[in-house]
């Protein structure tokens, strides 16, 4: 060891090829640079767990420029996450990354010019630079081990778990991410991501110095301008404010994800959260995503709504500043107030307004405008009162987690979401409200007239279109459209134009495609039995073949959901926002006549039960696959329960709802459908709609109470089924009428849990993993919801070696079973268990 080090130190000013070769041999496996062991161009540092490498690389093959960077060791094409010398590339072959005599990390070229330096005050007695497994490269004090400098605090274009961005008001430091100039040029590009010094802080993407995207204010858990349905969504970030130090940093909230995940500001602008799967980087989230997300699209006092056309409109009480430009679709000029505020004007002017005050117009589901001011109202005056009392206050909002926000300048970068968002109160002159009723009536009657005209036209066009594509009698068509007309007329609200259009042209401006029934009939060969894949909880599923050569799974919801078109559409839009690698992806939907159809991605390996309960195929499911499936399902559930925008309880988790892709990765299906059926049919149709007996938790079967913990119960059952290869509905053991759950508990209690393992598994399993799984499964199926762990705890229990609590014996279902032994075969089938449980009470 000592000998090798000596050779290294002799070689550190590179002299010949031979020496370089020796150098390569002696220093390949290290993860650090020291004073006497620099890094030459041929070498790389490798992190101890082989996750990352650091070295010289050439992003553009046809250019001589080299950079020092960090990349994932096992991912091709090379994905660089950090670069030292973005501004000054290495152009010769004698450069090295060293620890300088001042203790700093330095990149020097053959002429001993410094191309890049960590530029901190370091002790001169020696420091060491270490590449660690999370992708951080840190300069440490050799004695104390303190970090003097680290790449996580100087991100390039990538934010890893552990990185931070933000600012320090005392030192003026700005910690930002900067995009590359192009795909092959890592020098700083025009897009910069950082936190703006606002209170509360907001994240921004700037293009040069112009804002390009804005996250909205931080409400202590989330950025409120990022669309999400409710406050239970938990962000992957934390904001750390230190008032004394004057620092505000955004860090990632460690959520123990083992997958490769990173956030990157691409050279073309968008900020993307991506994860590595199936040999590519998949985008989980990105911003800006549509034109409305781009900062200030509609100018001051304009509101953007992505689903409307045109996307921009003026706020109520405002008119376009430059009417001509506005009509042409150049909205940058924004809007101006039509009637001056009462507090601004001459009270003597308008007799009708005497004695009145300005009023507030409420707007829902808003991304709030920029330049808010936080008002710390120290005695309980409502935000509204404060705003009313100060004429420069143009609007206010009261945000949970923040408090009172007011606006005094122009209102820029507002967006109306289709869900989520915040309530916003805009100050307007009272006269704007006085004309309200009259104008509303006028608009309604005008709209009705134009509706009728549009409808007539629509019917004509629609009819012609349909005549060609489908043989449907004129009568039904017209009556359908008349129904629609009635619907529109009877509605007291003014229908936005896009709704009319989507009714009439069957086209939608939102992202999720609508399929027409005819094309679905063709794709599934009129729902032929040959194409039927199975019967899910909410209706049959068919295989479909689209003209573009893609296979899809077509779920035909049982026609009894009783939902209207718009309700259904809204619900589907919400479900389509749920995207996770362990959830089946929704491609589109169809809602025509009585049909409610969902189109999903097609899963090559169908559902888990086709393997697990098949006498021959079960052996293909080796332990590694089963463990991967268990973990994947658990992660999918964590997303549904906690990380998604909706906080969804699945309610019908079971083996046949776990689908497998071509690589046998699990994807949960049928999630979110309980929402569609909520409050409509499930009382009459219990077994099909809200759950499958055997998977139902005791509290649900007995009292109808449902929570995330009921899904945890179902997950426990699923887990034990996967481990044992036995169906919950038919498995009885040892002639004791023990059901799977009690049997598993008993075996575990006697420390014989390995007997539960499916015999089809040869000996290719890790018994510690199996034991851990069974243990976690038993924790999930405990009788009392409060004893069961949450899904995120389950995920960490499955993946770590920590001590697990002792599961309590499951008793409730055991006694239920004993009370009705004779019907042991049908007892778990639909309906009957409910009865016997009720009898037992
Ligand atoms: C640096 O690398 C050497 C071997 O290459 C290793 O023995 C040593 O522990 C490493 N130091 C640190 C701080 O990781
Ligand atoms: C650079 O060259 C390598 C090997 O010749 C090749 O694999 C890689 O795709 C090239 N990269 C680019 C960006 O052309
Ligand atoms: C690569 O480098 C060459 C030479 O500097 C340059 O002309 C070319 O534009 C670069 N290509 C890309 C894609 O950046
Ligand atoms: C870093 O370098 C700049 C000039 O490049 C210098 O002004 C500054 O003082 C340096 N900072 C430290 C901490 O050495
Ligand atoms: C770090 O400190 C140890 C012990 O104090 C010493 O043996 C070693 O040479 C130092 N390393 C460097 C790079 O200065
Ligand atoms: C993440 O895992 C570590 C150990 O593996 C554990 O100490 C920590 O509590 C976990 N954090 C979360 C948020 O689950
Ligand atoms: C848009 O309108 C602004 C004035 O608001 C004008 O300066 C600008 O040139 C217009 N842009 C285009 C593309 O017409
Ligand atoms: C108020 O009204 C008076 C008379 O009606 C007029 O002279 C004055 O300019 C008005 N002031 C403002 C601020 O409009
Ligand atoms: C009204 O609000 C503005 C902005 O917050 C503030 O500067 C001004 O002093 C306030 N005026 C009164 C009368 O409170
Ligand atoms: C608001 O409008 C004014 C002009 O009315 C303009 O100068 C300014 O840049 C706009 N933005 C803000 C935040 O004031």
CSV table of C-alpha atoms and ligand atoms in Angstrom, one decimal, residues 253-256 642 792 796 799-800 802, ligand 6:
chain,number,residue,atom,x,y,z
A,253,UNK,CA,-37.1,15.5,1.5
A,254,UNK,CA,-35.5,12.0,1.9
A,255,UNK,CA,-38.2,9.6,1.0
A,256,UNK,CA,-36.0,6.5,0.9
A,642,UNK,CA,-49.6,10.0,0.3
A,792,UNK,CA,-44.8,4.2,3.7
A,796,UNK,CA,-39.2,0.9,4.6
A,799,UNK,CA,-36.3,-2.7,2.5
A,800,UNK,CA,-34.4,-2.3,5.8
A,802,UNK,CA,-34.6,-2.8,11.3
B,6,LIG,C1,-34.8,6.0,5.6
B,6,LIG,O1,-34.0,4.9,5.9
B,6,LIG,C2,-33.2,5.0,7.0
B,6,LIG,C3,-32.3,3.8,7.1
B,6,LIG,O2,-32.5,3.0,6.1
B,6,LIG,C4,-34.0,5.3,8.2
B,6,LIG,O3,-33.2,5.5,9.3
B,6,LIG,C5,-34.9,6.5,8.0
B,6,LIG,O4,-35.7,6.7,9.1
B,6,LIG,C6,-35.7,6.3,6.8
B,6,LIG,N1,-36.4,7.5,6.5
B,6,LIG,C7,-37.7,7.6,6.2
B,6,LIG,C8,-38.3,8.9,5.9
B,6,LIG,O5,-38.4,6.6,6.0
